[in-house]
Coordinates of N, CA and C and ligand atoms in Angstrom, one line a residue:
M1 N 0.8 -1.2 0.0 CA 0.0 0.0 0.0 C 0.9 1.2 0.0
D2 N 0.6 2.1 -1.0 CA 1.4 3.4 -1.0 C 0.6 4.6 -0.6
C3 N 1.2 5.6 -0.2 CA 0.5 6.8 0.3 C 0.0 7.6 -0.8
K4 N -1.3 7.9 -0.8 CA -1.9 8.7 -1.9 C -1.6 10.2 -1.7
L5 N -1.1 10.6 -0.6 CA -0.8 12.0 -0.4 C 0.7 12.4 -0.8
C6 N 1.6 11.6 -0.3 CA 3.0 11.9 -0.5 C 3.8 10.9 -1.3
G7 N 3.2 9.8 -1.6 CA 3.8 8.8 -2.5 C 4.8 7.8 -1.8
T8 N 4.9 7.9 -0.4 CA 5.7 6.9 0.3 C 5.2 5.5 0.0
R9 N 6.2 4.6 -0.3 CA 5.9 3.2 -0.7 C 5.8 2.3 0.6
N10 N 5.0 1.2 0.4 CA 4.9 0.2 1.4 C 4.6 0.7 2.8
L11 N 3.5 1.3 3.0 CA 3.2 1.8 4.3 C 3.0 0.7 5.3
P12 N 3.4 1.0 6.6 CA 3.2 0.0 7.6 C 1.7 -0.1 8.1
L13 N 1.3 -1.3 8.5 CA -0.1 -1.5 8.9 C -0.3 -0.7 10.2
F14 N -1.4 0.0 10.3 CA -1.7 0.8 11.5 C -2.8 0.1 12.4
Y15 N -3.9 -0.3 11.8 CA -4.9 -1.1 12.6 C -5.7 -1.9 11.6
T16 N -6.5 -2.8 12.2 CA -7.4 -3.6 11.4 C -8.8 -3.4 11.9
Q17 N -9.8 -3.7 11.0 CA -11.2 -3.8 11.4 C -11.8 -5.1 10.9
G18 N -13.0 -5.5 11.4 CA -13.6 -6.7 10.9 C -13.4 -7.8 11.8
D19 N -14.3 -8.8 11.9 CA -14.2 -9.9 12.9 C -13.0 -10.8 12.5
R20 N -12.7 -10.8 11.2 CA -11.5 -11.6 10.8 C -10.3 -10.8 10.5
R21 N -10.3 -9.5 11.0 CA -9.3 -8.5 10.8 C -8.9 -8.4 9.3
Q22 N -10.0 -8.5 8.5 CA -9.8 -8.5 7.1 C -9.7 -7.1 6.4
Y23 N -10.0 -6.0 7.2 CA -9.9 -4.7 6.7 C -8.7 -4.0 7.2
H24 N -7.8 -3.6 6.4 CA -6.5 -3.1 6.8 C -6.3 -1.6 6.5
F25 N -5.9 -0.9 7.6 CA -5.6 0.5 7.5 C -4.1 0.7 7.7
F26 N -3.5 1.5 6.8 CA -2.0 1.8 6.9 C -1.8 3.2 7.2
R27 N -0.6 3.5 7.8 CA -0.4 4.9 8.2 C 1.0 5.3 7.6
C28 N 1.0 6.5 7.0 CA 2.2 7.0 6.4 C 3.1 7.6 7.4
P29 N 4.3 7.1 7.5 CA 5.2 7.7 8.5 C 5.7 9.1 8.2
R30 N 5.5 9.5 6.9 CA 6.0 10.8 6.5 C 4.9 11.9 6.7
C31 N 3.7 11.7 6.1 CA 2.7 12.7 6.1 C 1.6 12.4 7.1
R32 N 1.6 11.2 7.7 CA 0.6 10.8 8.7 C -0.8 10.4 8.2
L33 N -1.0 10.4 6.9 CA -2.3 10.0 6.4 C -2.5 8.5 6.8
V34 N -3.8 8.2 7.1 CA -4.2 6.8 7.3 C -5.0 6.4 6.0
V35 N -4.5 5.3 5.4 CA -5.1 4.9 4.1 C -5.7 3.5 4.2
Y36 N -6.9 3.4 3.8 CA -7.6 2.1 3.9 C -7.4 1.3 2.6
D37 N -7.1 0.0 2.7 CA -6.9 -0.8 1.5 C -8.3 -1.2 1.0
A38 N -8.8 -0.3 0.0 CA -10.2 -0.4 -0.4 C -10.5 -1.7 -1.2
S39 N -9.4 -2.4 -1.6 CA -9.6 -3.7 -2.4 C -10.4 -4.7 -1.6
A40 N -10.4 -4.6 -0.2 CA -11.2 -5.5 0.6 C -12.7 -5.1 0.6
G41 N -13.1 -4.0 0.0 CA -14.5 -3.6 0.0 C -14.8 -2.3 0.7
V42 N -15.6 -1.5 0.2 CA -16.0 -0.2 0.8 C -17.6 -0.3 0.9
S43 N -18.1 0.2 2.0 CA -19.5 0.3 2.1 C -20.1 1.3 1.2
Q44 N -20.9 0.9 0.3 CA -21.5 1.9 -0.7 C -22.9 2.1 -0.4
E45 N -23.3 1.8 0.8 CA -24.7 1.9 1.2 C -25.2 3.3 1.0
K46 N -26.3 3.4 0.3 CA -26.9 4.7 0.0 C -27.5 5.3 1.3
Y47 N -27.1 6.5 1.6 CA -27.6 7.0 2.9 C -29.0 7.6 2.6
V48 N -29.8 7.7 3.7 CA -31.1 8.1 3.6 C -31.2 9.6 4.0
L49 N -31.9 10.3 3.2 CA -32.0 11.8 3.5 C -33.5 12.1 3.5
H50 N -33.9 12.7 4.6 CA -35.3 13.1 4.8 C -35.4 14.7 4.8
A51 N -36.5 15.2 4.4 CA -36.8 16.6 4.6 C -36.9 16.8 6.1
V52 N -36.2 17.9 6.6 CA -36.2 18.2 8.1 C -36.7 19.6 8.3
D53 N -37.2 19.8 9.5 CA -37.6 21.2 9.9 C -36.4 21.8 10.4
P54 N -35.8 22.8 9.7 CA -34.5 23.4 10.2 C -34.6 24.1 11.6
E55 N -35.9 24.4 12.0 CA -36.1 25.2 13.2 C -36.3 24.2 14.4
A56 N -36.5 22.9 14.2 CA -36.7 22.0 15.2 C -35.5 21.9 16.1
D57 N -35.7 21.6 17.5 CA -34.6 21.5 18.4 C -34.1 20.1 18.5
T58 N -33.4 19.7 17.4 CA -32.8 18.3 17.4 C -31.3 18.4 17.5
R59 N -30.7 17.3 17.9 CA -29.3 17.2 18.1 C -28.6 17.6 16.7
Q60 N -29.2 17.0 15.7 CA -28.6 17.3 14.3 C -28.6 18.7 14.0
N61 N -29.8 19.4 14.3 CA -29.8 20.9 14.0 C -28.9 21.7 14.9
R62 N -28.7 21.2 16.2 CA -27.7 21.9 17.0 C -26.3 21.8 16.4
G63 N -26.0 20.6 15.8 CA -24.8 20.5 15.1 C -24.6 21.4 13.9
H64 N -25.7 21.5 13.1 CA -25.7 22.4 12.0 C -25.5 23.9 12.4
R65 N -26.2 24.2 13.5 CA -26.1 25.6 14.0 C -24.6 25.9 14.5
Q66 N -24.0 24.9 15.0 CA -22.6 25.0 15.5 C -21.7 25.2 14.2
T67 N -22.0 24.5 13.2 CA -21.2 24.6 11.9 C -21.4 26.0 11.4
Y68 N -22.6 26.5 11.4 CA -22.8 27.8 10.8 C -22.2 28.9 11.7
A69 N -22.3 28.7 13.0 CA -21.6 29.7 13.9 C -20.1 29.8 13.6
F70 N -19.5 28.7 13.3 CA -18.1 28.7 13.0 C -17.8 29.4 11.7
I71 N -18.7 29.2 10.7 CA -18.5 29.9 9.4 C -18.7 31.4 9.7
R72 N -19.6 31.8 10.5 CA -19.9 33.2 10.7 C -18.8 33.9 11.5
R73 N -18.1 33.1 12.3 CA -16.9 33.7 13.0 C -15.8 34.2 12.0
H74 N -15.8 33.5 10.8 CA -14.7 33.7 9.9 C -15.1 34.4 8.6
A75 N -16.4 34.5 8.3 CA -16.9 35.1 7.0 C -18.2 35.7 7.3
R76 N -18.4 36.9 6.7 CA -19.6 37.7 7.0 C -20.4 37.9 5.7
P77 N -21.8 37.8 5.8 CA -22.6 38.1 4.6 C -22.6 39.6 4.4
P78 N -22.9 40.1 3.2 CA -23.4 39.4 2.0 C -22.3 38.7 1.3
G79 N -22.7 37.6 0.5 CA -21.7 36.9 -0.2 C -22.4 35.6 -0.7
R80 N -21.6 34.8 -1.4 CA -22.1 33.6 -2.0 C -21.5 32.3 -1.4
M81 N -22.4 31.4 -1.0 CA -21.9 30.2 -0.3 C -22.4 29.0 -1.0
L82 N -21.4 28.0 -1.2 CA -21.7 26.8 -1.8 C -21.4 25.6 -0.8
D83 N -22.4 24.7 -0.7 CA -22.2 23.6 0.2 C -22.1 22.3 -0.7
L84 N -20.9 21.7 -0.7 CA -20.7 20.5 -1.5 C -21.1 19.3 -0.7
G85 N -22.2 18.6 -1.0 CA -22.7 17.6 -0.1 C -23.5 18.2 1.0
C86 N -24.5 18.9 0.6 CA -25.3 19.8 1.6 C -26.2 19.0 2.4
G87 N -26.4 17.7 2.3 CA -27.3 17.0 3.1 C -28.7 17.5 3.1
D88 N -29.3 17.7 4.3 CA -30.7 18.1 4.3 C -30.8 19.6 4.1
G89 N -29.7 20.3 3.9 CA -29.7 21.7 3.5 C -29.8 22.7 4.7
T90 N -29.7 22.2 5.9 CA -29.9 23.1 7.1 C -28.9 24.2 7.2
V91 N -27.6 23.9 7.0 CA -26.5 24.9 7.1 C -26.8 26.0 6.1
L92 N -27.2 25.6 4.9 CA -27.5 26.7 3.8 C -28.7 27.5 4.2
W93 N -29.7 26.8 4.8 CA -30.9 27.5 5.2 C -30.6 28.5 6.3
L94 N -29.7 28.2 7.2 CA -29.2 29.1 8.2 C -28.5 30.3 7.6
A95 N -27.6 30.0 6.6 CA -26.8 31.0 5.9 C -27.7 31.9 5.2
R96 N -28.7 31.4 4.5 CA -29.6 32.3 3.7 C -30.4 33.2 4.6
A97 N -30.8 32.7 5.7 CA -31.6 33.5 6.7 C -30.7 34.7 7.2
D98 N -29.4 34.5 7.2 CA -28.4 35.4 7.7 C -27.9 36.4 6.6
G99 N -28.4 36.2 5.3 CA -28.0 37.1 4.3 C -27.2 36.6 3.2
W100 N -26.8 35.3 3.2 CA -26.0 34.8 2.1 C -26.9 34.3 0.9
E101 N -26.3 34.4 -0.2 CA -26.9 33.8 -1.4 C -26.3 32.3 -1.5
V102 N -27.1 31.3 -1.5 CA -26.6 30.0 -1.3 C -27.0 29.0 -2.4
E103 N -26.1 28.0 -2.6 CA -26.4 26.9 -3.5 C -25.9 25.6 -2.9
G104 N -26.5 24.5 -3.2 CA -26.0 23.2 -2.7 C -25.7 22.2 -3.8
V105 N -25.0 21.2 -3.5 CA -24.7 20.1 -4.4 C -25.0 18.8 -3.5
E106 N -25.7 17.9 -4.1 CA -25.9 16.6 -3.5 C -25.8 15.5 -4.5
L107 N -25.3 14.3 -4.0 CA -25.0 13.2 -5.0 C -26.2 12.7 -5.7
F108 N -27.3 12.3 -5.0 CA -28.4 11.6 -5.7 C -29.5 12.7 -6.2
P109 N -29.9 12.5 -7.4 CA -30.9 13.5 -7.9 C -32.2 13.6 -7.1
E110 N -32.7 12.5 -6.5 CA -33.9 12.6 -5.7 C -33.6 13.4 -4.4
H111 N -32.4 13.3 -3.8 CA -32.1 14.1 -2.7 C -32.0 15.6 -3.0
A112 N -31.3 15.8 -4.1 CA -31.1 17.2 -4.6 C -32.4 17.9 -4.8
A113 N -33.3 17.2 -5.5 CA -34.6 17.7 -5.8 C -35.4 18.0 -4.5
M114 N -35.3 17.0 -3.6 CA -36.1 17.1 -2.3 C -35.6 18.4 -1.5
V115 N -34.3 18.6 -1.4 CA -33.8 19.7 -0.6 C -34.1 21.0 -1.3
Q116 N -34.0 21.1 -2.7 CA -34.4 22.3 -3.4 C -35.9 22.6 -3.2
R117 N -36.7 21.6 -3.3 CA -38.2 21.7 -3.1 C -38.5 22.2 -1.7
T118 N -37.8 21.7 -0.7 CA -38.1 22.0 0.7 C -37.7 23.4 1.0
H119 N -36.5 23.8 0.6 CA -35.9 25.1 1.0 C -36.0 26.2 -0.1
G120 N -36.1 25.8 -1.3 CA -36.3 26.8 -2.4 C -35.0 27.5 -2.8
F121 N -33.8 26.9 -2.5 CA -32.6 27.4 -3.1 C -32.1 26.3 -4.1
P122 N -31.2 26.7 -5.0 CA -30.8 25.7 -6.1 C -29.9 24.6 -5.5
V123 N -30.2 23.4 -5.8 CA -29.3 22.2 -5.4 C -29.0 21.4 -6.7
T124 N -27.8 21.3 -7.0 CA -27.4 20.5 -8.2 C -27.1 19.1 -7.8
A125 N -27.6 18.1 -8.6 CA -27.3 16.7 -8.3 C -26.0 16.4 -9.0
S126 N -24.9 16.1 -8.2 CA -23.6 15.7 -8.8 C -22.7 15.0 -7.8
D127 N -21.8 14.2 -8.4 CA -20.7 13.7 -7.6 C -19.7 14.9 -7.5
I128 N -19.0 15.0 -6.3 CA -18.1 16.2 -6.1 C -17.0 16.2 -7.2
A129 N -16.5 15.0 -7.6 CA -15.4 14.9 -8.5 C -15.9 15.4 -9.9
A130 N -17.2 15.3 -10.2 CA -17.7 15.6 -11.5 C -18.3 17.0 -11.5
Y131 N -18.2 17.7 -10.4 CA -18.9 19.0 -10.3 C -17.9 20.1 -10.7
Y132 N -18.3 21.0 -11.6 CA -17.5 22.1 -12.0 C -18.0 23.5 -11.6
G133 N -19.3 23.7 -11.6 CA -19.9 24.9 -11.1 C -19.3 26.2 -11.7
T134 N -19.2 27.2 -10.8 CA -18.7 28.5 -11.2 C -17.3 28.7 -10.6
P135 N -16.2 28.6 -11.4 CA -14.9 28.8 -10.8 C -14.7 30.2 -10.4
G136 N -14.1 30.4 -9.2 CA -13.8 31.7 -8.7 C -15.1 32.5 -8.3
G137 N -16.2 31.7 -8.1 CA -17.5 32.4 -7.9 C -18.0 32.4 -6.4
W138 N -17.2 31.9 -5.5 CA -17.8 31.7 -4.1 C -16.9 32.3 -3.0
D139 N -17.6 32.9 -2.1 CA -16.9 33.5 -0.9 C -16.6 32.4 0.1
V140 N -17.6 31.4 0.2 CA -17.4 30.3 1.1 C -17.8 29.0 0.4
V141 N -16.9 28.0 0.5 CA -17.3 26.7 0.1 C -17.2 25.7 1.3
V142 N -18.3 25.0 1.5 CA -18.4 24.1 2.6 C -18.3 22.6 2.1
L143 N -17.6 21.8 2.9 CA -17.5 20.4 2.6 C -17.5 19.6 3.9
T144 N -18.6 19.1 4.4 CA -18.7 18.5 5.7 C -19.0 17.0 5.5
H145 N -18.1 16.2 6.2 CA -18.2 14.7 6.2 C -18.3 14.1 4.9
V146 N -17.4 14.6 4.0 CA -17.4 14.1 2.6 C -15.9 13.7 2.3
L147 N -14.9 14.4 2.8 CA -13.5 14.3 2.4 C -13.0 12.8 2.6
E148 N -13.5 12.2 3.7 CA -13.0 10.9 4.1 C -13.5 9.8 3.2
H149 N -14.5 10.1 2.3 CA -15.1 9.2 1.4 C -14.5 9.3 0.0
L150 N -13.8 10.3 -0.3 CA -13.4 10.6 -1.7 C -12.1 9.9 -2.0
P151 N -12.1 9.2 -3.2 CA -10.8 8.5 -3.6 C -9.6 9.5 -3.7
D152 N -9.9 10.7 -4.1 CA -8.9 11.7 -4.4 C -9.1 13.0 -3.5
P153 N -8.7 12.9 -2.3 CA -8.9 14.1 -1.4 C -8.2 15.4 -1.8
V154 N -7.0 15.2 -2.4 CA -6.3 16.4 -2.8 C -7.0 17.1 -4.0
G155 N -7.5 16.2 -4.9 CA -8.3 16.7 -6.0 C -9.5 17.5 -5.5
A156 N -10.2 17.1 -4.4 CA -11.3 17.8 -3.9 C -10.9 19.2 -3.3
L157 N -9.7 19.2 -2.7 CA -9.2 20.4 -2.1 C -8.8 21.4 -3.2
V158 N -8.2 20.9 -4.3 CA -7.9 21.7 -5.5 C -9.2 22.3 -6.1
K159 N -10.2 21.5 -6.1 CA -11.5 21.9 -6.6 C -12.1 23.1 -5.8
I160 N -12.0 22.9 -4.4 CA -12.4 24.0 -3.5 C -11.7 25.3 -3.8
R161 N -10.3 25.2 -4.0 CA -9.5 26.3 -4.3 C -10.0 27.0 -5.5
G162 N -10.3 26.2 -6.6 CA -10.7 26.8 -7.8 C -12.1 27.4 -7.8
L163 N -12.9 27.0 -6.9 CA -14.3 27.5 -6.8 C -14.3 28.8 -6.0
L164 N -13.3 29.0 -5.1 CA -13.3 30.2 -4.3 C -12.9 31.5 -5.0
K165 N -13.5 32.6 -4.6 CA -13.0 33.9 -5.1 C -11.7 34.2 -4.4
P166 N -10.9 35.1 -4.9 CA -9.7 35.5 -4.1 C -10.1 36.0 -2.7
G167 N -9.5 35.4 -1.7 CA -9.8 35.8 -0.3 C -11.0 35.0 0.3
G168 N -11.6 34.1 -0.5 CA -12.7 33.3 0.0 C -12.1 32.2 0.8
V169 N -13.0 31.5 1.6 CA -12.6 30.5 2.6 C -13.3 29.2 2.4
G170 N -12.6 28.1 2.7 CA -13.3 26.8 2.7 C -13.5 26.3 4.1
V171 N -14.6 25.7 4.4 CA -14.9 25.2 5.7 C -15.1 23.7 5.6
L172 N -14.4 22.9 6.3 CA -14.5 21.4 6.1 C -14.7 20.8 7.5
E173 N -15.4 19.7 7.5 CA -15.5 18.8 8.7 C -15.2 17.4 8.3
F174 N -14.5 16.7 9.2 CA -14.2 15.2 8.9 C -13.7 14.6 10.2
P175 N -13.7 13.3 10.2 CA -13.2 12.6 11.5 C -11.7 12.9 11.8
N176 N -11.4 12.9 13.1 CA -10.0 13.1 13.5 C -9.5 11.8 14.0
I177 N -8.6 11.2 13.2 CA -8.1 9.8 13.5 C -7.3 9.8 14.8
D178 N -6.8 11.0 15.3 CA -6.0 11.0 16.5 C -6.8 11.4 17.7
A179 N -8.1 11.3 17.6 CA -9.0 11.6 18.8 C -8.6 10.7 19.9
L180 N -8.9 11.2 21.2 CA -8.6 10.4 22.3 C -9.3 9.0 22.3
D181 N -10.6 9.1 22.0 CA -11.4 7.8 22.0 C -10.9 6.8 20.9
A182 N -10.4 7.3 19.8 CA -9.9 6.4 18.8 C -8.6 5.8 19.2
R183 N -7.7 6.7 19.9 CA -6.5 6.1 20.4 C -6.7 5.1 21.4
V184 N -7.7 5.3 22.3 CA -8.0 4.3 23.4 C -8.5 3.0 22.8
R185 N -9.3 3.1 21.7 CA -9.9 2.0 21.1 C -8.8 1.1 20.4
R186 N -7.8 1.8 19.8 CA -6.7 1.1 19.1 C -5.8 0.5 20.1
F187 N -5.6 1.1 21.3 CA -4.8 0.6 22.3 C -5.4 -0.7 22.9
L188 N -6.7 -0.6 23.2 CA -7.4 -1.8 23.7 C -7.4 -3.0 22.8
D189 N -7.5 -2.7 21.5 CA -7.5 -3.7 20.4 C -6.1 -4.3 20.3
R190 N -5.1 -3.5 20.3 CA -3.7 -3.9 20.1 C -3.3 -4.8 21.3
T191 N -3.7 -4.5 22.5 CA -3.3 -5.2 23.7 C -4.2 -6.4 24.0
G192 N -5.3 -6.5 23.2 CA -6.2 -7.6 23.4 C -7.2 -7.4 24.5
M193 N -7.2 -6.2 25.1 CA -8.1 -6.0 26.3 C -9.5 -5.9 25.9
H194 N -9.8 -5.3 24.7 CA -11.2 -5.2 24.2 C -11.2 -5.2 22.7
R195 N -12.0 -6.1 22.2 CA -12.1 -6.2 20.8 C -13.5 -5.9 20.3
H196 N -13.6 -4.9 19.4 CA -14.9 -4.5 18.9 C -15.6 -5.6 18.1
R197 N -16.9 -5.9 18.3 CA -17.6 -6.9 17.5 C -18.2 -6.2 16.3
Y198 N -18.0 -6.7 15.2 CA -18.5 -6.1 13.9 C -19.7 -6.9 13.4
A199 N -20.7 -6.2 12.8 CA -21.8 -6.9 12.2 C -21.3 -7.7 11.0
P200 N -21.9 -8.8 10.7 CA -21.4 -9.7 9.6 C -21.3 -8.9 8.2
T201 N -22.1 -7.9 8.1 CA -22.2 -7.2 6.8 C -21.3 -6.0 6.8
Y202 N -20.5 -5.8 8.0 CA -19.8 -4.5 8.1 C -18.7 -4.4 7.0
K203 N -18.6 -3.2 6.5 CA -17.5 -2.8 5.6 C -17.1 -1.4 6.0
P204 N -15.8 -1.0 6.0 CA -15.5 0.4 6.2 C -16.1 1.3 5.2
G205 N -16.4 2.5 5.6 CA -17.0 3.5 4.7 C -16.0 4.6 4.3
H206 N -14.9 4.7 5.1 CA -13.9 5.8 4.8 C -12.7 5.2 4.1
V207 N -12.3 5.9 3.0 CA -11.1 5.4 2.3 C -9.8 6.0 2.8
Q208 N -9.9 7.1 3.6 CA -8.7 7.6 4.3 C -9.2 8.4 5.5
E209 N -8.2 8.5 6.5 CA -8.5 9.2 7.7 C -7.4 10.3 7.9
F210 N -7.9 11.5 8.3 CA -6.9 12.5 8.5 C -6.7 12.8 10.0
C211 N -5.5 13.4 10.3 CA -5.2 14.0 11.5 C -4.7 15.5 11.1
R212 N -4.3 16.3 12.1 CA -4.0 17.6 11.8 C -2.8 17.7 10.8
A213 N -1.8 16.8 11.1 CA -0.6 16.8 10.2 C -0.9 16.4 8.8
S214 N -1.6 15.4 8.6 CA -1.9 14.9 7.2 C -2.8 15.9 6.5
F215 N -3.7 16.5 7.2 CA -4.6 17.5 6.6 C -3.8 18.7 6.1
A216 N -2.9 19.1 7.0 CA -2.1 20.3 6.7 C -1.2 19.9 5.4
F217 N -0.7 18.7 5.4 CA 0.1 18.2 4.2 C -0.8 18.3 2.9
A218 N -2.0 17.8 3.0 CA -2.9 17.8 1.9 C -3.2 19.2 1.4
C219 N -3.4 20.1 2.4 CA -3.7 21.5 2.0 C -2.5 22.1 1.3
A220 N -1.3 21.9 1.8 CA -0.1 22.4 1.1 C 0.0 21.9 -0.3
R221 N -0.3 20.6 -0.5 CA -0.3 20.0 -1.9 C -1.4 20.6 -2.8
A222 N -2.5 21.1 -2.2 CA -3.6 21.6 -3.0 C -3.4 23.2 -3.1
G223 N -2.4 23.8 -2.5 CA -2.2 25.2 -2.6 C -3.2 26.0 -1.7
L224 N -3.6 25.3 -0.6 CA -4.5 26.0 0.4 C -3.7 26.2 1.7
E225 N -4.1 27.3 2.4 CA -3.5 27.6 3.6 C -4.4 27.1 4.7
L226 N -3.9 26.4 5.7 CA -4.8 25.9 6.8 C -4.7 27.0 7.9
L227 N -5.9 27.7 8.1 CA -5.9 28.9 9.0 C -6.4 28.5 10.4
V228 N -7.4 27.6 10.5 CA -8.0 27.2 11.8 C -8.2 25.7 11.8
W229 N -7.7 25.0 12.8 CA -8.0 23.6 13.1 C -8.6 23.5 14.4
E230 N -9.8 22.9 14.6 CA -10.3 22.6 15.9 C -11.0 21.3 15.8
T231 N -11.2 20.7 17.0 CA -12.0 19.5 17.0 C -13.3 19.8 17.8
Y232 N -14.3 19.0 17.6 CA -15.6 19.4 18.2 C -16.5 18.3 18.6
A233 N -17.5 18.6 19.4 CA -18.6 17.7 19.7 C -19.8 18.6 19.7
V234 N -21.0 18.1 19.5 CA -22.2 18.9 19.5 C -22.5 19.4 20.9
N235 N -22.2 18.6 21.9 CA -22.4 19.0 23.3 C -21.5 20.2 23.6
P236 N -22.1 21.4 24.1 CA -21.4 22.6 24.2 C -20.2 22.6 25.2
L237 N -20.4 21.8 26.3 CA -19.2 21.7 27.2 C -18.0 21.0 26.6
K238 N -18.4 19.9 26.0 CA -17.3 19.1 25.3 C -16.7 20.0 24.2
Y239 N -17.5 20.7 23.5 CA -17.0 21.6 22.4 C -16.0 22.6 22.9
A240 N -16.4 23.2 24.1 CA -15.5 24.2 24.7 C -14.1 23.6 24.9
L241 N -14.1 22.4 25.4 CA -12.8 21.7 25.7 C -12.1 21.3 24.4
Y242 N -12.9 20.7 23.5 CA -12.2 20.1 22.3 C -11.7 21.2 21.3
R243 N -12.3 22.4 21.4 CA -11.7 23.4 20.5 C -10.3 23.7 20.9
R244 N -10.0 23.6 22.2 CA -8.6 24.0 22.6 C -7.7 22.8 22.7
W245 N -8.2 21.7 23.2 CA -7.5 20.4 23.2 C -8.0 19.5 22.1
W246 N -7.2 19.2 21.2 CA -7.7 18.5 20.0 C -7.9 17.0 20.1
I247 N -8.7 16.7 21.1 CA -8.9 15.3 21.4 C -10.3 14.8 20.9
G248 N -11.1 15.7 20.3 CA -12.4 15.3 19.8 C -12.4 14.5 18.6
N249 N -13.4 13.6 18.3 CA -13.3 12.7 17.2 C -13.8 13.3 15.9
K250 N -14.1 14.6 15.9 CA -14.4 15.3 14.6 C -13.6 16.6 14.5
A251 N -13.1 16.9 13.3 CA -12.3 18.1 13.1 C -13.1 19.0 12.3
R252 N -12.9 20.3 12.6 CA -13.5 21.4 11.8 C -12.4 22.4 11.4
V253 N -12.3 22.7 10.2 CA -11.2 23.6 9.7 C -11.6 24.7 8.8
L254 N -10.7 25.7 8.8 CA -10.9 26.8 7.8 C -9.6 26.9 7.0
V255 N -9.8 27.0 5.7 CA -8.7 27.0 4.7 C -8.9 28.2 3.8
R256 N -7.8 28.7 3.2 CA -7.9 29.8 2.3 C -6.9 29.6 1.2
S257 N -7.2 30.1 0.0 CA -6.3 29.9 -1.1 C -5.1 30.9 -1.1
Ligands
LIG1 ZN1 2.2 10.1 3.1

């Protein structure tokens, strides 16, 4: 297994998943990227997307409000915001209510149509890799919980750079492989103290996992500057802690071209 970020050959095994330890994750000693050997299979399960009430007090909406509050700390309307993989559209709904002109992209046509119908802003049905949109047209480009699924993460970052206006910012969220709970889980597994049980149908869904170092490396390769790195949880107390101590299992970042 070679590193898709820096090209280092024959990466050492980092951890395994699956009841037969059949799913192998490797870690690059140079750039720190964790790469999954996808030849063992990737979960392609189609996710379910429902129309939601963006004003409802749900955990999911609290998460979306936290994402938008982060964006708002670093970029101010008026301006144009694009959400690549906009999900139920709640982040864009919040942004539009605050004065942004917004557009979304979603993979499946029925999801894109449903979000557009629900909220009334344009949503294009497209794979991120096949999306071209308006180059240099956006003040903010959002990519949340998508990067870890894409075969070419640097290509996605280059795409974000190309979509941004000069001075525009990218906001991304993805799992943090160096989170405290992930480290503890790997330690327990390695020492045989606790072994996770997997469903018989389990397959990994992520083709790579980032930490701060590997994400910074990917940004440099894509010509982006990493301005802010924090980790987070939806729970406000945990979030206050994880913003400063990067032990949370999800990362949120700000980049600029
Ligand atoms: Zn590497």
